[in-house]
Tab-separated table of C-alpha atoms and ligand atoms in Angstrom:
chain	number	residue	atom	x	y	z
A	676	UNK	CA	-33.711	-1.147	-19.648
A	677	UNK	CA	-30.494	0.578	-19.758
A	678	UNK	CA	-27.726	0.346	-17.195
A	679	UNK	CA	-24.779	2.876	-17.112
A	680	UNK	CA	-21.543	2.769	-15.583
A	681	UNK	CA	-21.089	6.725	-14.155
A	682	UNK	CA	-17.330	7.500	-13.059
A	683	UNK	CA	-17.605	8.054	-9.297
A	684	UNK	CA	-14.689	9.024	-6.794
A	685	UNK	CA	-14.969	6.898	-3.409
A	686	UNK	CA	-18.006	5.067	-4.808
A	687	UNK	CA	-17.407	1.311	-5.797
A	688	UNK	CA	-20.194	1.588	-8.285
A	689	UNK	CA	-22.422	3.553	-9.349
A	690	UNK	CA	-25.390	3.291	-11.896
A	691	UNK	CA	-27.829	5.153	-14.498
A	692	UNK	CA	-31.204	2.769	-14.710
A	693	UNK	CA	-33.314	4.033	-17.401
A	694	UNK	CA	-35.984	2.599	-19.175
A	695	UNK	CA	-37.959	4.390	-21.816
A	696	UNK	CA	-41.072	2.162	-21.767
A	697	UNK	CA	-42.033	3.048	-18.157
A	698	UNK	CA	-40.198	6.287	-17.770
A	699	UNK	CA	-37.538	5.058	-15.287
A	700	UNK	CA	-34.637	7.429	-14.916
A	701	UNK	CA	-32.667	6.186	-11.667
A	702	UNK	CA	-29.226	5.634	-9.867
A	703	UNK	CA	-28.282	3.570	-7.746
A	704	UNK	CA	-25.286	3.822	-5.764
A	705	UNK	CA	-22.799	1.119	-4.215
A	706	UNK	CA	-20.590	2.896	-1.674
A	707	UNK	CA	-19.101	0.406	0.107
A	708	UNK	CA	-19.375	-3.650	-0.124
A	709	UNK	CA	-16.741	-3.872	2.703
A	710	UNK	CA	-18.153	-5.479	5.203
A	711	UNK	CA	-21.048	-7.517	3.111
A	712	UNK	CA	-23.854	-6.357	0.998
A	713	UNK	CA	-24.480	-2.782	0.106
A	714	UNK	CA	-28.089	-1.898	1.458
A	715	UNK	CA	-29.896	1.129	1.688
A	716	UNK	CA	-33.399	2.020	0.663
A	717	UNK	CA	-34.926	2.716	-2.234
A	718	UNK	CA	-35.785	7.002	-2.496
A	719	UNK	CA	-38.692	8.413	-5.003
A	720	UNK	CA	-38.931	12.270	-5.216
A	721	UNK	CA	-39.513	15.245	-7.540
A	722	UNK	CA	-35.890	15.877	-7.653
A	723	UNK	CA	-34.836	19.366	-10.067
A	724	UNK	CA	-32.548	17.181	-12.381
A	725	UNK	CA	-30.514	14.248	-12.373
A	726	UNK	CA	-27.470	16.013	-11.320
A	727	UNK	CA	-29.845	16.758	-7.880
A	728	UNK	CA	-30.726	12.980	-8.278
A	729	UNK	CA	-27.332	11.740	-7.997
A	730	UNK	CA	-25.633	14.448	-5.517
A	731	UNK	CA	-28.771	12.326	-3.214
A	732	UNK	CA	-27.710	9.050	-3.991
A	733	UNK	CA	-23.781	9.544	-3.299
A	734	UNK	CA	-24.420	11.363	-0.097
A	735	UNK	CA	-27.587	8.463	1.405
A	736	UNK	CA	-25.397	5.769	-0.071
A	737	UNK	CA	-22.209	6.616	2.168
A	738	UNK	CA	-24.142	7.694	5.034
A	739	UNK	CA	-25.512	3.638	4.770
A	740	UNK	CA	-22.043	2.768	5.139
A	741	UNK	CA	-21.451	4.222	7.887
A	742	UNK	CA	-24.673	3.815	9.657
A	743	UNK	CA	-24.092	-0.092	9.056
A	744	UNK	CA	-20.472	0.260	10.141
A	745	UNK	CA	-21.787	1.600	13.348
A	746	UNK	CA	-24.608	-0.943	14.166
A	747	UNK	CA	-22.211	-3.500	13.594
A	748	UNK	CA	-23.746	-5.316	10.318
A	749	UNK	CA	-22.339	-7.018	8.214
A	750	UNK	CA	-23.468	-5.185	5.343
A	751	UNK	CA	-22.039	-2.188	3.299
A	752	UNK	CA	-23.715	0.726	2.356
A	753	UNK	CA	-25.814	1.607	-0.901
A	754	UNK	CA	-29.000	3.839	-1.810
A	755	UNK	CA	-30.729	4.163	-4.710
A	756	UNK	CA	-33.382	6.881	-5.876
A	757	UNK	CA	-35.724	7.200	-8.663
A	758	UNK	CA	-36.519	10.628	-10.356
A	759	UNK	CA	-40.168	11.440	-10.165
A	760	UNK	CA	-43.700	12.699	-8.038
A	761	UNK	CA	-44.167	8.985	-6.314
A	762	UNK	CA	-47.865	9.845	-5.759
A	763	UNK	CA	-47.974	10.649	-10.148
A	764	UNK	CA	-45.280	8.699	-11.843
A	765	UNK	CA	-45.143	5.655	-9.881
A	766	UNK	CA	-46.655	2.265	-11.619
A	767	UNK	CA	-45.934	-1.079	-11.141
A	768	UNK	CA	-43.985	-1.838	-14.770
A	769	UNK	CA	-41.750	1.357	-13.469
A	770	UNK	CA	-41.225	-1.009	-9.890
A	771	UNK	CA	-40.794	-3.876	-12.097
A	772	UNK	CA	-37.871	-2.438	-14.341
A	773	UNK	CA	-36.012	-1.222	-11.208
A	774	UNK	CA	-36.458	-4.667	-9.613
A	775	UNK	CA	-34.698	-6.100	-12.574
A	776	UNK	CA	-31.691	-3.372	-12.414
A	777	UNK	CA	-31.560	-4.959	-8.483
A	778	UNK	CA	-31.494	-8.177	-9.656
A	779	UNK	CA	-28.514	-7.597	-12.585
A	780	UNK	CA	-26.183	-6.764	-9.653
A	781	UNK	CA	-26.461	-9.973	-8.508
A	782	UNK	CA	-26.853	-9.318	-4.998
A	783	UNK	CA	-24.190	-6.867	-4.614
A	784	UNK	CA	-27.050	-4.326	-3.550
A	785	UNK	CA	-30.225	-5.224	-1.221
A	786	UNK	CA	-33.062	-2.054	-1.701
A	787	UNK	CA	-35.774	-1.487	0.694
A	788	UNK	CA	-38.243	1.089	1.565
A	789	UNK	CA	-37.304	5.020	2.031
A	790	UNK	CA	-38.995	8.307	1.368
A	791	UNK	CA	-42.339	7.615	-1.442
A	792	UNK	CA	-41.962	3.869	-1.259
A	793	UNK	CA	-44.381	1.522	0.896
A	794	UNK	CA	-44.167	-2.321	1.378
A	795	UNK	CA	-46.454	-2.956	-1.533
A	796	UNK	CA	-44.386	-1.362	-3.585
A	797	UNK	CA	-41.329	-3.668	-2.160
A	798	UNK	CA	-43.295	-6.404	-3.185
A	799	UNK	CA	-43.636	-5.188	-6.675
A	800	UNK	CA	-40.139	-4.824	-7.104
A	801	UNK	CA	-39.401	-8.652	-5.607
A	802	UNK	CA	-41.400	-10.156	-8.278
A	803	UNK	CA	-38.310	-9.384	-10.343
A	804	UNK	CA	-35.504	-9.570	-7.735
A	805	UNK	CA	-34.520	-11.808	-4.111
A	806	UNK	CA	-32.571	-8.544	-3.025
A	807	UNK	CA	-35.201	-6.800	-1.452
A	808	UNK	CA	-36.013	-5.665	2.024
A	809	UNK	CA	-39.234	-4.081	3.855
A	810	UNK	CA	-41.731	-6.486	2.626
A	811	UNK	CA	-44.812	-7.007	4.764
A	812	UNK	CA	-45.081	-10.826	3.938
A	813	UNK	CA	-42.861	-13.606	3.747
A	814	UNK	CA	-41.107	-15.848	5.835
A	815	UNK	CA	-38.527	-12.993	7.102
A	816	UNK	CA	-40.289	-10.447	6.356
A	817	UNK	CA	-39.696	-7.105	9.248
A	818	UNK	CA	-42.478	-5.352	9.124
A	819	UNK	CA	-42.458	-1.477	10.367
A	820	UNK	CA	-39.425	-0.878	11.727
A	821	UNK	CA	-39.983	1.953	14.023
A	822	UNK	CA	-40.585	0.379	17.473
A	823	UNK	CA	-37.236	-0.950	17.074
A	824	UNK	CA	-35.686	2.226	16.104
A	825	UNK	CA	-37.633	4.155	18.741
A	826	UNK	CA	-36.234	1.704	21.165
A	827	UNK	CA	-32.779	2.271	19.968
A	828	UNK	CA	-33.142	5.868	19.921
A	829	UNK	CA	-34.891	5.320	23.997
A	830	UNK	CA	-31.788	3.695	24.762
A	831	UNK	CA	-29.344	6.498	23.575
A	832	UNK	CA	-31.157	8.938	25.282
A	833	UNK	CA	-31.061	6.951	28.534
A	834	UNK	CA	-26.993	6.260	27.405
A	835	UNK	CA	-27.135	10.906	26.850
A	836	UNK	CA	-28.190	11.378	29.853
A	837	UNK	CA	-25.796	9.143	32.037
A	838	UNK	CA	-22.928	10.970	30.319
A	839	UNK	CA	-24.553	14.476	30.546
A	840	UNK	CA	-26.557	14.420	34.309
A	841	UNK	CA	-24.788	11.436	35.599
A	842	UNK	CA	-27.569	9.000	35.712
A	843	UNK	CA	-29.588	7.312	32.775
A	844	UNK	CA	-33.109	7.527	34.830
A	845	UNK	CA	-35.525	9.891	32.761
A	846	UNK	CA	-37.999	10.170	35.752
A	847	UNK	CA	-38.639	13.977	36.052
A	848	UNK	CA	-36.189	14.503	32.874
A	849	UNK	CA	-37.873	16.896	30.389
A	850	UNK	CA	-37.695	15.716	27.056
A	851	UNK	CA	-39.097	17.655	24.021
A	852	UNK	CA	-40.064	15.734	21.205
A	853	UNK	CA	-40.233	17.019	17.556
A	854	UNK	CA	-42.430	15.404	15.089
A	855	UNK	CA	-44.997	12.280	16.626
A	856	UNK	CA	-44.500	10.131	13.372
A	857	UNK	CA	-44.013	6.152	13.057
A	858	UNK	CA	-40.758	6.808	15.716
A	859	UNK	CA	-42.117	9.456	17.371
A	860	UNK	CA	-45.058	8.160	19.261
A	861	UNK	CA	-42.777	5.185	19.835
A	862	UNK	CA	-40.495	6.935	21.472
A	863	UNK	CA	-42.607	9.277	23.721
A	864	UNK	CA	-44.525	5.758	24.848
A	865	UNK	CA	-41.109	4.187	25.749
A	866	UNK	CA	-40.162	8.361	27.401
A	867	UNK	CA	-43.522	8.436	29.198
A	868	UNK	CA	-43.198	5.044	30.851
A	869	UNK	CA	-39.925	5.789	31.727
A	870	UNK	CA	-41.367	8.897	33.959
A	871	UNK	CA	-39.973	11.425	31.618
A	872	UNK	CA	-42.268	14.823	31.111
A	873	UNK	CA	-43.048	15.013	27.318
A	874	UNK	CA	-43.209	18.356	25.640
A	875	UNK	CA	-43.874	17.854	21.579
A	876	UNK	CA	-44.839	19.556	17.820
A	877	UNK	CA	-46.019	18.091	15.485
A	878	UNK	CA	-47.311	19.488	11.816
A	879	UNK	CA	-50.141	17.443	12.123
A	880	UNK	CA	-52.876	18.152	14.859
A	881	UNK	CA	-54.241	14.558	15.235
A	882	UNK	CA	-50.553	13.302	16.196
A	883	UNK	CA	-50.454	15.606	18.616
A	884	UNK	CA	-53.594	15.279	20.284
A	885	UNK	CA	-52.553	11.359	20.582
A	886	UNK	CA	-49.426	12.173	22.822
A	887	UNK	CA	-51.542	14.879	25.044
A	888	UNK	CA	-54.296	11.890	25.431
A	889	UNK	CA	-51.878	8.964	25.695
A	890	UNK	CA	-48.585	10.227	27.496
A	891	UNK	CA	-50.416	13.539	29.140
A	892	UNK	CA	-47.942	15.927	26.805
A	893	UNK	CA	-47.546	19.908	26.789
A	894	UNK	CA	-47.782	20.850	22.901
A	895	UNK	CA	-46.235	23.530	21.482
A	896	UNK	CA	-46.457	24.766	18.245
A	897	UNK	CA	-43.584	23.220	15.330
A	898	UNK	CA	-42.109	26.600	15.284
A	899	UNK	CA	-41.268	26.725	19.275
A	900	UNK	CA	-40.097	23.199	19.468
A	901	UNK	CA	-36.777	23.836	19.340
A	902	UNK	CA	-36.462	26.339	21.658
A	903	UNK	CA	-38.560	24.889	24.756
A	904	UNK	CA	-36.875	25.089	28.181
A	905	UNK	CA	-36.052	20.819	28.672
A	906	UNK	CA	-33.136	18.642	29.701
A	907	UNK	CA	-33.008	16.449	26.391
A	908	UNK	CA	-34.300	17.516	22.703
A	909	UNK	CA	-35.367	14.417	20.486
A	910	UNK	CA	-35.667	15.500	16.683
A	911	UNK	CA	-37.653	12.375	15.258
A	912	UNK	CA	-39.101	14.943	11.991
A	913	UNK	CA	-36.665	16.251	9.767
A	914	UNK	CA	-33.039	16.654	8.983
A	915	UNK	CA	-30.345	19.196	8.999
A	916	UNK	CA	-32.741	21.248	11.927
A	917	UNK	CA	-29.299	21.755	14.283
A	918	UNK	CA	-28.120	24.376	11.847
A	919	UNK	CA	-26.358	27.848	12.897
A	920	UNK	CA	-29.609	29.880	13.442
A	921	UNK	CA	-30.951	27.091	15.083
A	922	UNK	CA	-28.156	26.135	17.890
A	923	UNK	CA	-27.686	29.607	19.596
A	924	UNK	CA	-31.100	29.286	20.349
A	925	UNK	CA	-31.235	25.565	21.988
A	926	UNK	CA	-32.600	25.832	25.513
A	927	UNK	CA	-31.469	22.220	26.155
A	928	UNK	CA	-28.168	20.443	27.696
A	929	UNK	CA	-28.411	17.138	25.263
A	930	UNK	CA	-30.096	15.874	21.858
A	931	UNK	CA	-30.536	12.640	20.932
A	932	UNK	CA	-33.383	11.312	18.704
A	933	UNK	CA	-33.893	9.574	15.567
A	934	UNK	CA	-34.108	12.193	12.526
A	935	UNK	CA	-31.207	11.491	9.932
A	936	UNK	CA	-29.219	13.644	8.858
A	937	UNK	CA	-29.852	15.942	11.915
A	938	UNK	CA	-26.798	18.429	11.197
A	939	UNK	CA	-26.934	20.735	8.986
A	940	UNK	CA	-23.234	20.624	8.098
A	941	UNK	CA	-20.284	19.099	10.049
A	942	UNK	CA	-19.853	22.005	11.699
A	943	UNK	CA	-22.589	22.349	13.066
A	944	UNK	CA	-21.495	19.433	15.770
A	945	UNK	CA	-18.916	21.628	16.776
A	946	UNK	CA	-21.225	24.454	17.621
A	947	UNK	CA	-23.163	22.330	19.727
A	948	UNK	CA	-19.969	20.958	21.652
A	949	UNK	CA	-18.995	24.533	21.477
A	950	UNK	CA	-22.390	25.066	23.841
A	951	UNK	CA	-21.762	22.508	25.961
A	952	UNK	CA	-24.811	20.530	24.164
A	953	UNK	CA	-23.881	16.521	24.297
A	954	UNK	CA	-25.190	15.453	20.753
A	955	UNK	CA	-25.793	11.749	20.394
A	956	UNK	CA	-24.448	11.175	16.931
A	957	UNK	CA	-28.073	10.074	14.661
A	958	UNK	CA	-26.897	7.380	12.761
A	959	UNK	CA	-25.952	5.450	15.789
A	960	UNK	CA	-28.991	6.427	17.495
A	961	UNK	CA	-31.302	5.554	14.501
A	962	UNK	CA	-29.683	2.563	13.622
A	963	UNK	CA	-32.328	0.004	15.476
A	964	UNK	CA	-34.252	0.992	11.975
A	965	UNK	CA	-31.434	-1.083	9.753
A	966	UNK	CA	-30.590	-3.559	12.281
A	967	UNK	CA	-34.525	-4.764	11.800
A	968	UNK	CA	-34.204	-4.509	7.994
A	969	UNK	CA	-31.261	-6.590	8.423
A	970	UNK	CA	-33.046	-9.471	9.928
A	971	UNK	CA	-34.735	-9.755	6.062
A	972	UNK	CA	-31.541	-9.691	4.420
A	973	UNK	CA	-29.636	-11.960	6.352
A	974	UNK	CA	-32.451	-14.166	7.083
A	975	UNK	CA	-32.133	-14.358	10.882
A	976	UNK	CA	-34.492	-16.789	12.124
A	977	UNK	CA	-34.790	-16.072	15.980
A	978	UNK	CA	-35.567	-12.064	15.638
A	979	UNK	CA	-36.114	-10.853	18.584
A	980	UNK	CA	-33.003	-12.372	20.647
A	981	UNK	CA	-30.821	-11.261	18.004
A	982	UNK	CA	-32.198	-7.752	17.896
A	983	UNK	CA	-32.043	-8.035	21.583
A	984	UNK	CA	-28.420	-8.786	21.016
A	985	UNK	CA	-27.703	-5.947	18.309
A	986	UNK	CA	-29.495	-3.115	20.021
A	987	UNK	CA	-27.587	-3.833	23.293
A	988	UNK	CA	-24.429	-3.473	20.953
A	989	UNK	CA	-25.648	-0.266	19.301
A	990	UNK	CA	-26.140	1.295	22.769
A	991	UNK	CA	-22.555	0.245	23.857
A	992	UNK	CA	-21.580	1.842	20.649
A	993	UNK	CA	-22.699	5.004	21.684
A	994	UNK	CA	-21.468	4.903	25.267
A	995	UNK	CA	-18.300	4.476	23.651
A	996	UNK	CA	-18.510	7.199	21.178
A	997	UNK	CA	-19.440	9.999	23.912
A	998	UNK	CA	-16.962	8.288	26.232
A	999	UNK	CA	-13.959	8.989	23.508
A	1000	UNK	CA	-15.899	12.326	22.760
A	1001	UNK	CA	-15.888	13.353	26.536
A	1002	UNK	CA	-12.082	12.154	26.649
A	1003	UNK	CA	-10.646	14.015	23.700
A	1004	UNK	CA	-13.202	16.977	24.407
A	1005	UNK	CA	-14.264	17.109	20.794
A	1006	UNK	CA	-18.110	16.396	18.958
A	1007	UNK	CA	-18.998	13.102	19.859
A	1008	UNK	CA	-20.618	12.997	15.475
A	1009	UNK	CA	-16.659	13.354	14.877
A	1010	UNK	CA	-15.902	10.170	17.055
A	1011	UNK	CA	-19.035	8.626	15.448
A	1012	UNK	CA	-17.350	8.850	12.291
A	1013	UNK	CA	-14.612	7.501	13.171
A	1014	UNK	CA	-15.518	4.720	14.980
A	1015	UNK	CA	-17.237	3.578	11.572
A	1016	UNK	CA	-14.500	3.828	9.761
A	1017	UNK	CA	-12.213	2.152	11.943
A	1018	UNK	CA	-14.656	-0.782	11.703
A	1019	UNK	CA	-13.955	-0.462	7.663
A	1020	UNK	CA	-10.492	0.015	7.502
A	1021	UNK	CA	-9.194	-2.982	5.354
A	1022	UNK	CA	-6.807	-5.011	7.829
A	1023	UNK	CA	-9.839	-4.995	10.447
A	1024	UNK	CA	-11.288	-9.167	10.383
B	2295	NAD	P1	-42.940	9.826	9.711
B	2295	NAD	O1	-43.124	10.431	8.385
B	2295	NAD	O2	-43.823	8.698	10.157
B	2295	NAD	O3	-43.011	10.935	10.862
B	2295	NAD	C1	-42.460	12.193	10.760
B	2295	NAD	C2	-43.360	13.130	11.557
B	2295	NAD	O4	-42.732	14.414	11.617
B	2295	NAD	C3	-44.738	13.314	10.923
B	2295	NAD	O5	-45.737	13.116	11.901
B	2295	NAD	C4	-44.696	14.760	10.432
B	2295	NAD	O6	-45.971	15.384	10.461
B	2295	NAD	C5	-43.748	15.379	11.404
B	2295	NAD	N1	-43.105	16.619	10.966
B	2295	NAD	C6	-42.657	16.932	9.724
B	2295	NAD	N2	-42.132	18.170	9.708
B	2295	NAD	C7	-42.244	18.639	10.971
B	2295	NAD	C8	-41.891	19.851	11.599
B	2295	NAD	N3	-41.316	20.840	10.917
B	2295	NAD	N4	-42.147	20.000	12.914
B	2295	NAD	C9	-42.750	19.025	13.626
B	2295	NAD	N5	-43.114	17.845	13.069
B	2295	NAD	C10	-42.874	17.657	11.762
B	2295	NAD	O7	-41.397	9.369	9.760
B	2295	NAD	P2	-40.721	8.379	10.781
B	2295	NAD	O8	-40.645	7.038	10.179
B	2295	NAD	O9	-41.308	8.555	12.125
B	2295	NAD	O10	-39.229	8.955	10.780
B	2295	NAD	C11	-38.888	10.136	11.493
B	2295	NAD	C12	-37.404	10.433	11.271
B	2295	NAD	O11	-36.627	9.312	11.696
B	2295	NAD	C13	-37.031	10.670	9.821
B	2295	NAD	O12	-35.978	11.603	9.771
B	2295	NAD	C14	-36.523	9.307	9.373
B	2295	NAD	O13	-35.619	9.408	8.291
B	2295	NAD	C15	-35.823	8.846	10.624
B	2295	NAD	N6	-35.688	7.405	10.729
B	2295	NAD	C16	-36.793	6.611	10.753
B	2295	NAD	C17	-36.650	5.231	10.888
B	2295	NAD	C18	-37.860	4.336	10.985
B	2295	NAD	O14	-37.709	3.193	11.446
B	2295	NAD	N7	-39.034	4.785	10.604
B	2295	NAD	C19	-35.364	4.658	10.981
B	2295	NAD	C20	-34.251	5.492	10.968
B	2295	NAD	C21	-34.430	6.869	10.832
């Protein structure tokens, strides 16, 4: 295994894992150890070249940072990603090598599970490294963490609405709901008991069948989702869908939901404020998702009051971001951003 130093600009480190033996070709990418540990999961995809490969890594990497700044962990933020079809090139001495490129950092970077990586394959990796996340077994290990995310993400829309219509009830609030994945059908459980009238799209019919059954929801096809008549739009699929086209078209007066990276550019907040549309900022609205990860890596031993604790801090979070947001009448993402890196500037304890 080979390990390679590649000049980055606001990166603290960043590294070229290769391995000829298994075919390895990797980076992973330290953006910030400020505030304790980089983490940030582990990506496998088909990406077009390296270049592609690390452009990925430097922009998940700080987007950790920031996401951890804002959930108020003490961790930093990191990513790595491996080059390669996870479903063809993955094998276990592949896992192994990268384990060992964890392991050489000493701890400086904690990996866990993202896109083309399941538990199994976390386990793989921590036979050769202690800095890993996401297992399934194990005295700390967290398990799925989408009913905590989906419970962040239920209290920023509950936090949305109090800032938008005044009062955080959903009871007769329509929420539309795009994609009925692992948060998804979280979420519309948490939306549903709440009283709130689902409408949801999902790619696949069997998802969608659940939330008619389960939470009595209107479907609409993926292509309409986003421009359904509702009070609240929840994007829990895919990222950068609040784009230019997409915006003019919104027939809703909030979104909040769990998809990262939900904005296509940084403008794109503007154009929403621009519309009067509150946006609840993603990465504080998704960030129930590393706060249970966390509990691995810092080895918290009474989970659930401590998540308790952290979740209630996330949603304060938020109510201050659209508070400041509402105040300076500017995108609450903007604020978001912010906020984070006030929580990283240097001569903050
Ligand atoms: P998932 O893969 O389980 O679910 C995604 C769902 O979206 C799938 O059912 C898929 O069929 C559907 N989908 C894909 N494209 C779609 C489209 N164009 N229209 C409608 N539906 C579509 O993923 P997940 O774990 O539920 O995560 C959802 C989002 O939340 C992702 O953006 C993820 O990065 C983010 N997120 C997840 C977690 C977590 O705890 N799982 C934490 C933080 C952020």
């Amino acid at each position: 295994m080979e390990l390679t130093q590649i000049e980055s600009g606001e990166h603290e480190q960043v590294l070229r894992v290769q391995d000829a033996d298994s075919g390895l070709i990797g980076i992973i990418a330290i953006h910030s150890t400020r505030l304790g540990p980089a983490a940030g999961g582990l990506r496998m995809r088909a990406y077009p070249d390296e270049a592609a490969a690390l452009e990925d890594a430097l922009r998940l990497s700080r987007g950790m940072t920031f996401k951890n700044a804002a959930a108020g962990l003490p961790l930093g933020g990191g990513k790595a990603v491996i080059i390669g079809d996870p479903a063809r090139d993955k094998s276990p001495a592949l896992l192994s090598v990268f384990g060992r490129a964890v392991e050489a950092l000493g701890g400086r970077y904690w990996t866990a599970e993202d896109m083309g990586m399941t538990p199994q394959d976390m386990a793989r990796i921590g036979t050769e490294t202690r800095f890993v996340a996401g297992l399934a077994d194990g005295a700390f290990a967290s398990g799925d963490p989408s009913p905590v995310t989906a419970r962040g993400i239920f209290n920023a829309i509950r936090t949305t609405a109090r800032h938008r219509f005044g009062a955080p009830e959903l009871a007769g609030m329509r929420v539309a709901v795009q994609g009925l994945g692992h948060v998804g059908l979280h979420l519309c459980e948490l939306l549903h008991g709440a009283g709130a009238a689902l409408t949801v799209a999902d790619i696949h019919d069997a998802a969608v069948q659940e939330a008619q059954a389960r939470f009595g929801a209107r479907a609409v096809a993926p292509d309409q989702i986003l421009t359904v008549e509702a009070e609240i739009l929840a994007p829990c699929a895919i990222g950068a869908i609040l784009n230019a086209a997409s915006i003019p078209d919104l027939r809703v007066q909030a979104v909040a939901g769990g998809a990262n990276n939900q904005l296509a550019t940084a403008e794109d907040g503007a154009r929403l404020h621009a519309r009067g549309i509150l946006y609840a900022p993603d990465f504080i609205a998704n960030g129930g998702g590393i706060i249970n990860v966390a509990t691995e890596i810092l080895r918290i031993a009474d989970r659930p009051a401590w998540v308790a604790e952290k979740l209630e801090e996330l949603d304060a979070t938020m109510d201050r971001t659209l508070t400041r947001a509402r105040q300076r009448d500017v995108s609450p993402n903007d604020v978001a951003e912010e906020i984070a890196s006030e929580r990283l500037r240097p001569d903050v304890a």
